XYZ file of C-alpha atoms in Angstrom:
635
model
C 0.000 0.000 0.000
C 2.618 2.349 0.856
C 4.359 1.491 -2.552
C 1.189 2.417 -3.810
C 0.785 5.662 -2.180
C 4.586 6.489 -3.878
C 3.462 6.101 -7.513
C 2.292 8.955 -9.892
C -0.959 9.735 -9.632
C -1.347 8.849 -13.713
C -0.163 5.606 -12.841
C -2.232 4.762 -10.210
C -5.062 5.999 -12.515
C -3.954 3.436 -15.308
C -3.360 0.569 -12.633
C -7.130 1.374 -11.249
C -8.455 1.630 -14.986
C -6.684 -1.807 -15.863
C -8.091 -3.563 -12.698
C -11.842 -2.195 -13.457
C -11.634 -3.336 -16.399
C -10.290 -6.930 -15.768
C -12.968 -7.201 -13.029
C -16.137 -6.378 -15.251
C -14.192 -8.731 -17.891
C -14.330 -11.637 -15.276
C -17.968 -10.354 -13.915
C -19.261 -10.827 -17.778
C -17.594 -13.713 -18.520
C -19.297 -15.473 -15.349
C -22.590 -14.617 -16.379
C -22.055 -15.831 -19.721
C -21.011 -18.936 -18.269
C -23.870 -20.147 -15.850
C -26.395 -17.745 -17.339
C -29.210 -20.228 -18.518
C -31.176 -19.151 -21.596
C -30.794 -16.835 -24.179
C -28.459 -14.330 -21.678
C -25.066 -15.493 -22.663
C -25.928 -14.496 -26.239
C -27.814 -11.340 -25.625
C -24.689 -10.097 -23.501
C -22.270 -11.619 -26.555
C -23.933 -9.373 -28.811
C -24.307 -6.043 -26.682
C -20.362 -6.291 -25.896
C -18.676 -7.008 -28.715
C -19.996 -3.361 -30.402
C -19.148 -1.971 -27.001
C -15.813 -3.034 -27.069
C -15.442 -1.549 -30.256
C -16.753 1.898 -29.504
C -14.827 2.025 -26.055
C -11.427 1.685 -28.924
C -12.833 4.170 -31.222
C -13.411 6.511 -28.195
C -9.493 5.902 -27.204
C -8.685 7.027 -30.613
C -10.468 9.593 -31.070
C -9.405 10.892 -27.341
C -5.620 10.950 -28.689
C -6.236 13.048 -30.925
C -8.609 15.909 -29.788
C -7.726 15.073 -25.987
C -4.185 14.419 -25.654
C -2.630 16.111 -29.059
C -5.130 18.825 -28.705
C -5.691 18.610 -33.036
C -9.352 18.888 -33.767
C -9.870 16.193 -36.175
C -12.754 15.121 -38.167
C -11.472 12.560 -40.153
C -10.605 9.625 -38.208
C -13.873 8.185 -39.621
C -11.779 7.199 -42.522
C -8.884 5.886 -41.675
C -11.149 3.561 -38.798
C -13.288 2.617 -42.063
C -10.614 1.769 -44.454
C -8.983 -0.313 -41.129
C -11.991 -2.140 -40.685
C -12.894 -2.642 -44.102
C -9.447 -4.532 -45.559
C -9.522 -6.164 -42.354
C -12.851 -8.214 -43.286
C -11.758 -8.427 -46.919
C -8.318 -10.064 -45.560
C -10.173 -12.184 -43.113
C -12.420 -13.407 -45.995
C -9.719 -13.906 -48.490
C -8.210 -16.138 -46.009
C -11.223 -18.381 -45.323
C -9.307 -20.984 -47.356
C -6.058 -20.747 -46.618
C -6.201 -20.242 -42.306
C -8.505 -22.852 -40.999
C -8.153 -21.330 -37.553
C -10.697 -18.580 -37.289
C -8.891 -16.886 -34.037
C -6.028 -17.003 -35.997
C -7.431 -15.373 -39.157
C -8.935 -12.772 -36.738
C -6.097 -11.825 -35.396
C -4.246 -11.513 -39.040
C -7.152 -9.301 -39.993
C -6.807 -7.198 -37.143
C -3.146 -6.704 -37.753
C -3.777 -5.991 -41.354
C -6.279 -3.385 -41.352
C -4.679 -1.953 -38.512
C -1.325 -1.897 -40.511
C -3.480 -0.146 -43.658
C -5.164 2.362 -41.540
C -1.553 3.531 -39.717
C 0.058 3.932 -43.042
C -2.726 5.705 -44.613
C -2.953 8.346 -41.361
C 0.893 8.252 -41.825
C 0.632 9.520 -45.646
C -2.391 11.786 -44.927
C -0.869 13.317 -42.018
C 2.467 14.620 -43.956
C 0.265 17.067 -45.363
C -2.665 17.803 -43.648
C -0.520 18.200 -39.816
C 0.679 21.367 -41.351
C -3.004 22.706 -40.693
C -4.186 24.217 -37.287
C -7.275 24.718 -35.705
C -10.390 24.836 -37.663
C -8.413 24.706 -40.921
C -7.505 21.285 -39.830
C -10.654 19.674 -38.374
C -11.971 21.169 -42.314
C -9.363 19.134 -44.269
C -9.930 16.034 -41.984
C -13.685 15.945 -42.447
C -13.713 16.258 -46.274
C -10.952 13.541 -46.014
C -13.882 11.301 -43.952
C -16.281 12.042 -46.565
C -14.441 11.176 -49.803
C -13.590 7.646 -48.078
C -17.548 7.049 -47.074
C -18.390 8.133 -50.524
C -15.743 6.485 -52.727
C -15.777 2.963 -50.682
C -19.585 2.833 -50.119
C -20.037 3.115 -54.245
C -17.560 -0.011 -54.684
C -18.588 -3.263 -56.553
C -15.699 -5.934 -56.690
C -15.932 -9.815 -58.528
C -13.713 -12.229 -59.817
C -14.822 -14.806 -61.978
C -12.676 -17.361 -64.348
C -11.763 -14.148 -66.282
C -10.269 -12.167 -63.391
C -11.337 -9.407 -60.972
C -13.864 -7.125 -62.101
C -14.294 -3.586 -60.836
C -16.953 -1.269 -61.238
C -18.678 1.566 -59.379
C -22.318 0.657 -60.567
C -23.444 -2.990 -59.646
C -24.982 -3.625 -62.586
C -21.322 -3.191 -64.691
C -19.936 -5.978 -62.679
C -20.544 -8.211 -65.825
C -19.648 -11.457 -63.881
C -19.325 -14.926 -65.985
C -21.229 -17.791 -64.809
C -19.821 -19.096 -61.375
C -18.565 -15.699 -60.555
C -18.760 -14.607 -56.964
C -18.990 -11.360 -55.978
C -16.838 -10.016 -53.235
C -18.080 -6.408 -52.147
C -21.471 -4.889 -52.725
C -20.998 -1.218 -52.194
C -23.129 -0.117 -48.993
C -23.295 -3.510 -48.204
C -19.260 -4.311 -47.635
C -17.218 -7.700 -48.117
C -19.857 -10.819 -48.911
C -20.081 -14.072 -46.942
C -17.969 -12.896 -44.400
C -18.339 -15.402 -41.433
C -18.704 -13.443 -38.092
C -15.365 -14.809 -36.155
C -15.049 -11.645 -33.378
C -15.846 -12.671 -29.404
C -15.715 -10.942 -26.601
C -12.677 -11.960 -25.560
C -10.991 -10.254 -28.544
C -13.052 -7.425 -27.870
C -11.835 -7.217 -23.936
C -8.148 -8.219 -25.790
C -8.305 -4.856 -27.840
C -9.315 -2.676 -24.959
C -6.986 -3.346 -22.846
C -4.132 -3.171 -25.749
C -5.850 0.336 -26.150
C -5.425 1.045 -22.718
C -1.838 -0.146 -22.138
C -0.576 1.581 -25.659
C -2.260 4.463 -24.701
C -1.160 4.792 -21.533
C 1.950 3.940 -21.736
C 2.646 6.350 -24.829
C 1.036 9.327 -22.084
C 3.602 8.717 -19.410
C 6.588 9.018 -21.441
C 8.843 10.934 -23.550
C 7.041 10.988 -27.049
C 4.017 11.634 -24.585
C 4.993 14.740 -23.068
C 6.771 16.119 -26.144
C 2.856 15.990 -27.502
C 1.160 17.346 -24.677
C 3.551 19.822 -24.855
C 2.863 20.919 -28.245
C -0.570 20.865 -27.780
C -0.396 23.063 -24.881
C 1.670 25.559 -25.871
C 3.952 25.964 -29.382
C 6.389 28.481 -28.349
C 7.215 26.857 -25.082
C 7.472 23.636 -26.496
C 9.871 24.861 -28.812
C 11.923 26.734 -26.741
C 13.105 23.332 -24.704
C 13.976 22.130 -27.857
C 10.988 20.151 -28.912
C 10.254 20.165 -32.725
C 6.348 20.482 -32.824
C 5.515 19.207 -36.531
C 6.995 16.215 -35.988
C 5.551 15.512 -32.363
C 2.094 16.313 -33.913
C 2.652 13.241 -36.459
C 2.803 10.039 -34.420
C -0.951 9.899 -33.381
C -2.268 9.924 -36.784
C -0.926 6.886 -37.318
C -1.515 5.255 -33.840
C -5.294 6.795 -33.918
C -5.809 5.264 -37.747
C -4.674 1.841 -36.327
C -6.241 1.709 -33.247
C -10.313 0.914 -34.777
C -11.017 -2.701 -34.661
C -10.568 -3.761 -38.153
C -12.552 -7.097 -38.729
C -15.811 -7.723 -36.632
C -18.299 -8.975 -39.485
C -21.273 -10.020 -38.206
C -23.511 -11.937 -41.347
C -22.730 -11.833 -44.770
C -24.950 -8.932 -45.913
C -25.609 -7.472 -42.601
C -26.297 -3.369 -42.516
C -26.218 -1.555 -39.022
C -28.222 0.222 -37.327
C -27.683 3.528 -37.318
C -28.524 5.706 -34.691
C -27.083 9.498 -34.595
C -27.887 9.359 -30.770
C -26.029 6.821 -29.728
C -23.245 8.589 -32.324
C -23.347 12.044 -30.585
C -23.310 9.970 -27.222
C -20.013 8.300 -28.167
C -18.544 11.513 -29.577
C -19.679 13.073 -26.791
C -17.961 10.629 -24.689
C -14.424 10.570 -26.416
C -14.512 14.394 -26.793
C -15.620 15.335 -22.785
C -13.189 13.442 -21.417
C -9.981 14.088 -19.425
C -7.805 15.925 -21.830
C -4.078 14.645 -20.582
C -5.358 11.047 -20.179
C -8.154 8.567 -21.399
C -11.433 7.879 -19.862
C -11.545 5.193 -17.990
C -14.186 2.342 -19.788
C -15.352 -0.483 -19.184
C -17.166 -3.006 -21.044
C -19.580 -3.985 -17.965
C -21.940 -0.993 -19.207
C -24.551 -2.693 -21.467
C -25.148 0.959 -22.689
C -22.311 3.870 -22.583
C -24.059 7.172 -21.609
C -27.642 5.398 -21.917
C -27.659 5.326 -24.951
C -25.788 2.538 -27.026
C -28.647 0.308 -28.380
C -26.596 -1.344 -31.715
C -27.135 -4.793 -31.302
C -24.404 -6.367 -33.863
C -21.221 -5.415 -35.764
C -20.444 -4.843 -39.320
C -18.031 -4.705 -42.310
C -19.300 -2.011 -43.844
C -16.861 1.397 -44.193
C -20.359 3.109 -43.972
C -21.664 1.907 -40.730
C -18.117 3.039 -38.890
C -18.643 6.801 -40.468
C -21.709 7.212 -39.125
C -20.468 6.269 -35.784
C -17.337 8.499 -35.855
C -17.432 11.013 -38.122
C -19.762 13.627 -36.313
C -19.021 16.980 -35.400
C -16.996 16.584 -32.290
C -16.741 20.122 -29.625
C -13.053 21.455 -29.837
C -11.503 21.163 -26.206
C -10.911 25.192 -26.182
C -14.845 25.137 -26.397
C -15.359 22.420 -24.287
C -17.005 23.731 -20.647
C -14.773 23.751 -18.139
C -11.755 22.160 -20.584
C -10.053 25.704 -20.521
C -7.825 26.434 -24.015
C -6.894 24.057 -26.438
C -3.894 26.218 -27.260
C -2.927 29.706 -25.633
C -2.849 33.222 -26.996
C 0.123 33.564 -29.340
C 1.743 30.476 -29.521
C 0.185 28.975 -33.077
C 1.983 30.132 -36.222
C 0.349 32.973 -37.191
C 2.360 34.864 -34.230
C 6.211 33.392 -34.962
C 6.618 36.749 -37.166
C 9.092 37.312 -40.144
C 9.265 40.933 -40.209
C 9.245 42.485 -43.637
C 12.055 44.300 -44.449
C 9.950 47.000 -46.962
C 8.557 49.633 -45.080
C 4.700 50.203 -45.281
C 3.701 53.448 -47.370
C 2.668 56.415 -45.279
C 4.888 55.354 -42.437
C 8.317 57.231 -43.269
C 8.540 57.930 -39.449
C 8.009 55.746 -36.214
C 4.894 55.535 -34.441
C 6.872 57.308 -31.278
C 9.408 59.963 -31.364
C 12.410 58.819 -29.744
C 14.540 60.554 -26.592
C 17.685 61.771 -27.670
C 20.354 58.870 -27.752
C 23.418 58.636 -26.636
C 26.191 56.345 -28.456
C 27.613 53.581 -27.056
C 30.808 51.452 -27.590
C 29.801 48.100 -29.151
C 31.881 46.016 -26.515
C 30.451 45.302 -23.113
C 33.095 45.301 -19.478
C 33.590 41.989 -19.343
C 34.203 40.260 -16.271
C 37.593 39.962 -15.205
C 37.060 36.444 -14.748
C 36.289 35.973 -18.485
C 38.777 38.211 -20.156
C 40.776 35.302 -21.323
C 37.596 33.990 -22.887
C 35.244 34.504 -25.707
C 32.051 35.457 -25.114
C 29.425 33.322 -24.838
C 26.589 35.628 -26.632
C 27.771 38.406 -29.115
C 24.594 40.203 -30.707
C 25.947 42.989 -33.934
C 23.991 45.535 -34.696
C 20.819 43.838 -34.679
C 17.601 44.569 -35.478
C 14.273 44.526 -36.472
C 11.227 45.890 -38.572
C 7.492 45.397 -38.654
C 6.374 46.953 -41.304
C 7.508 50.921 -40.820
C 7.807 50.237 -37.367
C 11.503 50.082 -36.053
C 10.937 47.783 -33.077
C 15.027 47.486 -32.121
C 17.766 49.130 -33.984
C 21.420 48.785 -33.593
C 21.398 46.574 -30.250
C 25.336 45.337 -29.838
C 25.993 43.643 -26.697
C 28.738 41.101 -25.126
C 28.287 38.235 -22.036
C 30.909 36.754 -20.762
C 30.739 33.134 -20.296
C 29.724 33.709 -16.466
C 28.687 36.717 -16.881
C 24.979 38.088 -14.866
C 23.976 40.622 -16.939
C 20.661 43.094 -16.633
C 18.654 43.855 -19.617
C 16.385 47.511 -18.245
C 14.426 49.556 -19.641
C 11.110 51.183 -19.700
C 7.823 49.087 -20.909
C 7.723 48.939 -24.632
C 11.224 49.821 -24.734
C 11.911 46.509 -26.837
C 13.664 44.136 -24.217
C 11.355 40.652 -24.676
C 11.677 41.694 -28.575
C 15.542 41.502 -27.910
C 14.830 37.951 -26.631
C 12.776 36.615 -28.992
C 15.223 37.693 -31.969
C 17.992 35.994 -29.759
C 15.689 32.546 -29.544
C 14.472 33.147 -33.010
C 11.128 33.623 -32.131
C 11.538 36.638 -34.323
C 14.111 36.808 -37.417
C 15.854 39.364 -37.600
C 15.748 41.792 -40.684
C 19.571 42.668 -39.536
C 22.564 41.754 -37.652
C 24.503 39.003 -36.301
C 23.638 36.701 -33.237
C 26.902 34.728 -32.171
C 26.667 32.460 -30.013
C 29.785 30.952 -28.762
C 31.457 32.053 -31.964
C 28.894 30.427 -34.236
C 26.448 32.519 -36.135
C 22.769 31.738 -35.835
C 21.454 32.714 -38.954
C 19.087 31.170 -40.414
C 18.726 28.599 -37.169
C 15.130 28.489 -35.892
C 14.011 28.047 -32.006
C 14.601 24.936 -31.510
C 18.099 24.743 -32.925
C 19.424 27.627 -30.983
C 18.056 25.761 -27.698
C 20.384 23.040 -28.698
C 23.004 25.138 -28.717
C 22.291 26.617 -25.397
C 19.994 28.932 -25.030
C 17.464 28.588 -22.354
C 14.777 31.092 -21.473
C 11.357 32.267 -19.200
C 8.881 33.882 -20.841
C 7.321 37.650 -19.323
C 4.014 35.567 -19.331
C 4.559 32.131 -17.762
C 4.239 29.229 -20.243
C 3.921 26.306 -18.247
C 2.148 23.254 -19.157
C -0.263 23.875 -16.502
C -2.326 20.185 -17.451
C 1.087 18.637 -16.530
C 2.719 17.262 -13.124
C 5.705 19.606 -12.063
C 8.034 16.743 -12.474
C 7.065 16.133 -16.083
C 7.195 19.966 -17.195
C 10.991 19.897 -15.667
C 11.165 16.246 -17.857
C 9.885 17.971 -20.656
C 13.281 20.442 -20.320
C 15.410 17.135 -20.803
C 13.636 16.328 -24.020
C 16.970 16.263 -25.798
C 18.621 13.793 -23.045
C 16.196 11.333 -23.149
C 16.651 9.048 -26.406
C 13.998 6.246 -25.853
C 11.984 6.307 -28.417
C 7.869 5.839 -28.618
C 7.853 1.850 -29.481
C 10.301 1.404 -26.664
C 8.248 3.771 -24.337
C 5.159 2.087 -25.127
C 6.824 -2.003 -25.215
C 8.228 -0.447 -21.684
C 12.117 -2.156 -22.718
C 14.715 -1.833 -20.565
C 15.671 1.265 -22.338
C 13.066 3.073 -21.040
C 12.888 2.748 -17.418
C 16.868 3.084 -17.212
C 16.260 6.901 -18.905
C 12.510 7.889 -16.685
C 15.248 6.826 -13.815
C 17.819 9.359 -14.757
C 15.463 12.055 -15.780
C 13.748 11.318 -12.699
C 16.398 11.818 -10.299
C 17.656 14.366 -12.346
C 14.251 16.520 -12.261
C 14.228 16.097 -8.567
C 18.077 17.556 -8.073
C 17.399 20.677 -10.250
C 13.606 21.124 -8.917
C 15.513 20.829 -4.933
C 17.117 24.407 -6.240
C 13.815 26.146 -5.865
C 13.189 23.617 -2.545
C 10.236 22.653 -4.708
C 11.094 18.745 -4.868
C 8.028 17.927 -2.539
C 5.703 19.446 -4.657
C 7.183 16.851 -8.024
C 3.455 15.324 -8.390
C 1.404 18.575 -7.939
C -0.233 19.919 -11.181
C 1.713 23.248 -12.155
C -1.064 25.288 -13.149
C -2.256 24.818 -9.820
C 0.797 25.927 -8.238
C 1.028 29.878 -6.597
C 2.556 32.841 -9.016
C 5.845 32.625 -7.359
C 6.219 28.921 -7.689
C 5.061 28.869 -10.748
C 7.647 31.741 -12.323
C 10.431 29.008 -10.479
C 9.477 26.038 -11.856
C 9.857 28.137 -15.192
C 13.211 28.670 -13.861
C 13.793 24.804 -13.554
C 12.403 23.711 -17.061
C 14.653 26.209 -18.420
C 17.594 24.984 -16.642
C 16.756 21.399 -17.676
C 17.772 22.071 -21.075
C 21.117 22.495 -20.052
C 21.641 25.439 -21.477
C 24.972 27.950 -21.698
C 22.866 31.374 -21.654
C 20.079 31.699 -19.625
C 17.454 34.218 -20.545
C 14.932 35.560 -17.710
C 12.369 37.690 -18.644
C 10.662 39.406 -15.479
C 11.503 36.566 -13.038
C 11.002 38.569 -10.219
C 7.356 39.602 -11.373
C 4.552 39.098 -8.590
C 7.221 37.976 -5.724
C 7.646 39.776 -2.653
C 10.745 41.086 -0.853
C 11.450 38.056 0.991
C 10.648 35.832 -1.842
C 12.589 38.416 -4.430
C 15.641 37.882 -1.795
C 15.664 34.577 -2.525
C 15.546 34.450 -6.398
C 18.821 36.842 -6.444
C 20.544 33.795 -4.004
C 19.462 31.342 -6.252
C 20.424 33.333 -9.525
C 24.214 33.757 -8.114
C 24.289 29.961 -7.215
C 23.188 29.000 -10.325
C 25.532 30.672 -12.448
C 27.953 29.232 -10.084
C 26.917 25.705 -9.766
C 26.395 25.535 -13.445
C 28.748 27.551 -15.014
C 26.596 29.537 -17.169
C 25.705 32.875 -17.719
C 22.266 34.457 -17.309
C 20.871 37.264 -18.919
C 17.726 38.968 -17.139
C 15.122 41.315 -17.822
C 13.629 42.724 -14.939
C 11.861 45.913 -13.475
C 13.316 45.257 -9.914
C 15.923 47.745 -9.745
C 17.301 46.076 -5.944
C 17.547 42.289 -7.787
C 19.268 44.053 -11.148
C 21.373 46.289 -9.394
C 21.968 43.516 -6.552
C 23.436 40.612 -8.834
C 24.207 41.788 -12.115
C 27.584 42.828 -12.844
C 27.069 44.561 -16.512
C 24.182 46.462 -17.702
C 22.613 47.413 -20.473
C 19.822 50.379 -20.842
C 17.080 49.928 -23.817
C 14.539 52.762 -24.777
C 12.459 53.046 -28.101
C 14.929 49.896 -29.301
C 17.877 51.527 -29.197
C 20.071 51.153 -26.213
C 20.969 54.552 -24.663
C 23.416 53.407 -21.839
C 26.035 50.885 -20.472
C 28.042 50.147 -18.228
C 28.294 48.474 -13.978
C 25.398 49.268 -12.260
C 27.116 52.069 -10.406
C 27.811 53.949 -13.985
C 24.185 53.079 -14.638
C 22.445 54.360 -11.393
C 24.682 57.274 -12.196
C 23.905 58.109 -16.004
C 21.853 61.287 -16.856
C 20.089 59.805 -19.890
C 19.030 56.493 -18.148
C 17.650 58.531 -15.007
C 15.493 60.913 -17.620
C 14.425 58.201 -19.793
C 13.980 55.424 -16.949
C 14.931 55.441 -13.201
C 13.692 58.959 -12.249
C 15.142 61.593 -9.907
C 15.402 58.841 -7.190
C 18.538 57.166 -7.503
C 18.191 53.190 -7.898
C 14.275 53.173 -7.567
């Protein structure tokens, strides 16, 4: 019990799932057994379509739940699954005597055709956001349901025959006929139980599951939750966005033919009800089913399964509520962290707008090099920026920004709001590109390098809004900063090798020795978006600091702390630029944490910088008191 009590709370979720699950398996099957009558077979058919909604729902939960991608299409690629599965099941009839045998082939082959198909479709259509997407995906759902439902296949002594009217089939004597349009594959022999059924759950479950709580997992979650965050750990978003098309497109039980000409019943209740059911879920993790419920959400009332690529559309392809919609299910993704906010300024100016929006103070010039640290004279610097900047439009947003850190070097980024310091940080991350200028970082020139590549080379930042994964555990968003450590991949995360529990071990002990900077290593299993501001702007901190970065970038850390709490951040500032070697660059409005800690400084205003220098030259400078501190000294 006490072990127990130690696990995750996702795990203990899946363990609890898996044991409900096995216990209304063993429930059923017992009443099946010594049920007298007509029960066993009334239960045999209820469960079997059961089972195969409770996968679909899985599925579909992947995608709009846990990737966060609205959609509409899966309808398809569960269709096609299901529909060469009961073609391959009857082509074997012959051939595989065994039918559990030949069911399980068919499974694995139409699961096989539907992953590669969401595989090719995905290329393509993953490049697509938002409604754009869920669009794309649900014209996709209606070509298959109109293309396969108008199919009429034979073979006879001359060969197959193909046609898209069944009256062109044109079959010789003898010929058989093998699909029948609306009516799918002919004299398919119904070989599903329920003990496949309960089989397929639970591989849902496990695969599922297991793919959640792990590397490949939280690189998706992250994506989902926030672009620009993701990204700045190092995590390459298209591709994390690809793997559940092809898990979701495999997941639909592929061959579960009832009779050879059998059409379902379809009911756009008991649809809604199960897309309803996958789509109001628990976004981070799947709802727990179970097959005991002779009717999901009241409702279910199909009484057999089919072969048809029809009958599946109707029962998945509806309309399903986006999770940023969803009551209660809070945003799908955040405010400026999709595409359409990673700018590329345009380097022609707009007509009409020869002169900035703001007149600027009068600027003073600046030599390019910064005072290095003594300690780091002998060294090169870490970050060089050259006369960057950049436009949007007419608007000059920074101009002519040079600046120098030394290796170990704290240095203070200060200036008035709007003055163009987080704009400075996004061109050094690559959030923005710049229209001009050269960002060196240790020696190497970043052009053309995009977020995630200048991560890799060290650059680690906070944001001046905090971007955690707030759906997340603590422990995982600090994981989530080790993306790049840990190498095992999804089949070995979700086949749990070896592999994997040797790296969740290291990142694990790891997380817990960078979140026991912050003192916060008690509060590992605590959701972060529940966490207070302060705690929250730390953890940011950590994550950052996961990524094992070179240069890290704070942007307002201090924001919302008090003075006892603000004391504590400029401790832990100074011993982790000397515990890690590193150097940290910080924005912040706190003029007793910038002038406290940092031992160069640089002035910004209207996105030119107007002063630099050790904070005693800056406290001291006429232009940077007029433009920024005031007539107060240091306030």
């Amino acid at each position: 019990m006490k072990r127990l009590r130690q696990m995750k709370r996702s795990t203990r979720s899946s363990l609890f799932t898996y044991a409900l699950v096995i216990v209304a398996f063993l429930v059923i099957q017992s009443l099946r057994i010594f049920s007298e009558g007509g029960v066993g077979s009334v239960l045999e058919g209820q469960l079997i379509p059961i089972c195969a909604y409770v996968t679909m729902a899985l599925a579909l939960n992947l995608v709009v739940g846990i990737s966060g991608e609205l959609s509409l299409g899966h309808a398809g690629f569960m269709s096609l699954g299901a529909f060469a599965g009961s073609a391959f099941a009857q082509a074997l009839q012959d051939s595989v005597a065994s039918a559990p045998l030949r069911l399980a082939l068919a499974m694995v082959f139409g699961a096989l055709v539907a992953a590669v198909l969401g595989f090719l479709i995905g290329i393509p259509v993953l490049r697509l956001n938002g409604d754009y997407l869920a669009i794309v995906t649900l014209a996709f759902g209606e070509i298959i349901k109109s293309l396969v439902t108008n199919i009429y296949l034979g073979v006879d002594e001359n060969g197959l025959h193909f046609s898209f009217l069944n009256d062109s089939l044109e079959l010789a004597d003898g010929g058989t006929e093998l699909i029948r349009g609306p009516m799918g594959v002919m004299n398919s022999q119904r070989i599903s139980t329920f003990v496949a059924g309960f089989v397929l759950v639970m591989v849902a479950l496990i695969v599922i599951f297991n793919l959640v709580n792990s590397r490949t997992g939280r690189a998706i979650m992250a994506a989902r939750d926030n672009r620009i965050a993701a990204e700045s750990v190092g995590i390459s978003v298209p591709p994390w966005r690809g793997p559940p098309a092809p898990c979701t497109g495999a997941a639909r039980p592929p061959s579960w033919p009832p009779s050879s000409t059998s059409t379902p019943p379809s009911s756009s209740w008991s649809s809604w009800c199960w897309a309803a059911w996958a789509t109001c879920g628990a976004r981070s993790s799947p709802p727990p089913p179970s097959p005991s419920c002779p009717r999901p959400c009241g409702s279910l009332t199909t009484t057999g399964c089919w072969s048809t690529p029809s009958s599946s559309f109707w029962s998945c392809s509806l309309p399903t509520i986006p999770p940023s919609r969803t009551p209660g299910a809070g945003s799908r993704r955040p405010c400026g962290s999709g595409p359409s906010t990673r700018l590329t300024p345009k380097r022609k100016e707009v007509p009409g707008m020869s002169k900035p929006l703001r007149e600027p103070t009068k600027l003073v010039t600046v030599p390019s090099p910064n005072k290095i640290p003594e300690r780091d004279i002998d060294k090169s610097p870490i970050l060089e920026a050259q006369h960057l900047g950049i436009d949007f439009g007419g608007l000059t947003a920074v101009n002519e920004f040079n600046m120098a850190i030394g290796r170990t070097e704290i240095a203070g980024l200060i200036g008035p709001n709007g003055a163009g310091k987080t704009t400075v940080f996004n061109l050094l991350t690559k959030v923005y590109q710049p229209t001009r200028g050269t960002i060196l970082l240790d020696g190497k020139d970043t052009a053309g390098m995009n977020t995630v590549q200048v991560n890799r080379m060290g650059i680690a930042r906070t944001f001046q809004n905090i971007r955690l994964f707030g759906n997340l555990s603590v422990e995982d968003n600090v994981k989530i900063g080790m993306h790049n450590a840990i190498h095992s991949g999804m089949f070995s995360s979700i086949l749990r090798l070896p592999s994997y529990w040797r790296e969740e071990k290291v990142a694990h002990e790891r997380a817990m020795e960078l979140l026991s900077i912050f003192d916060m290593q008690d509060l590992a299993g605590a959701k972060s978006g529940s966490l207070p501001y302060g705690a929250q702007r730390r953890l940011e901190i950590v994550r950052a600091l996961a990524t094992n970065p070179s240069l890290l970038l704070l942007d307002e850390p201090a924001a919302g702390m008090n003075p006892s709490e603000t004391a504590e951040l400029m401790e832990n500032i100074v011993k982790i630029r000397d515990t890690f070697q590193i150097a940290v660059l910080l924005i912040e409005h706190d003029m007793n944490l910038v002038m406290g800690i940092c031992e160069g400084i640089c002035v910004l205003n209207f996105g030119q910088i107007i002063a630099k220098g050790t904070p005693e030259e800056i406290q001291n400078d006429p232009e940077v008191i007029k433009a920024y501190l005031g007539s107060g000294k240091g306030e």
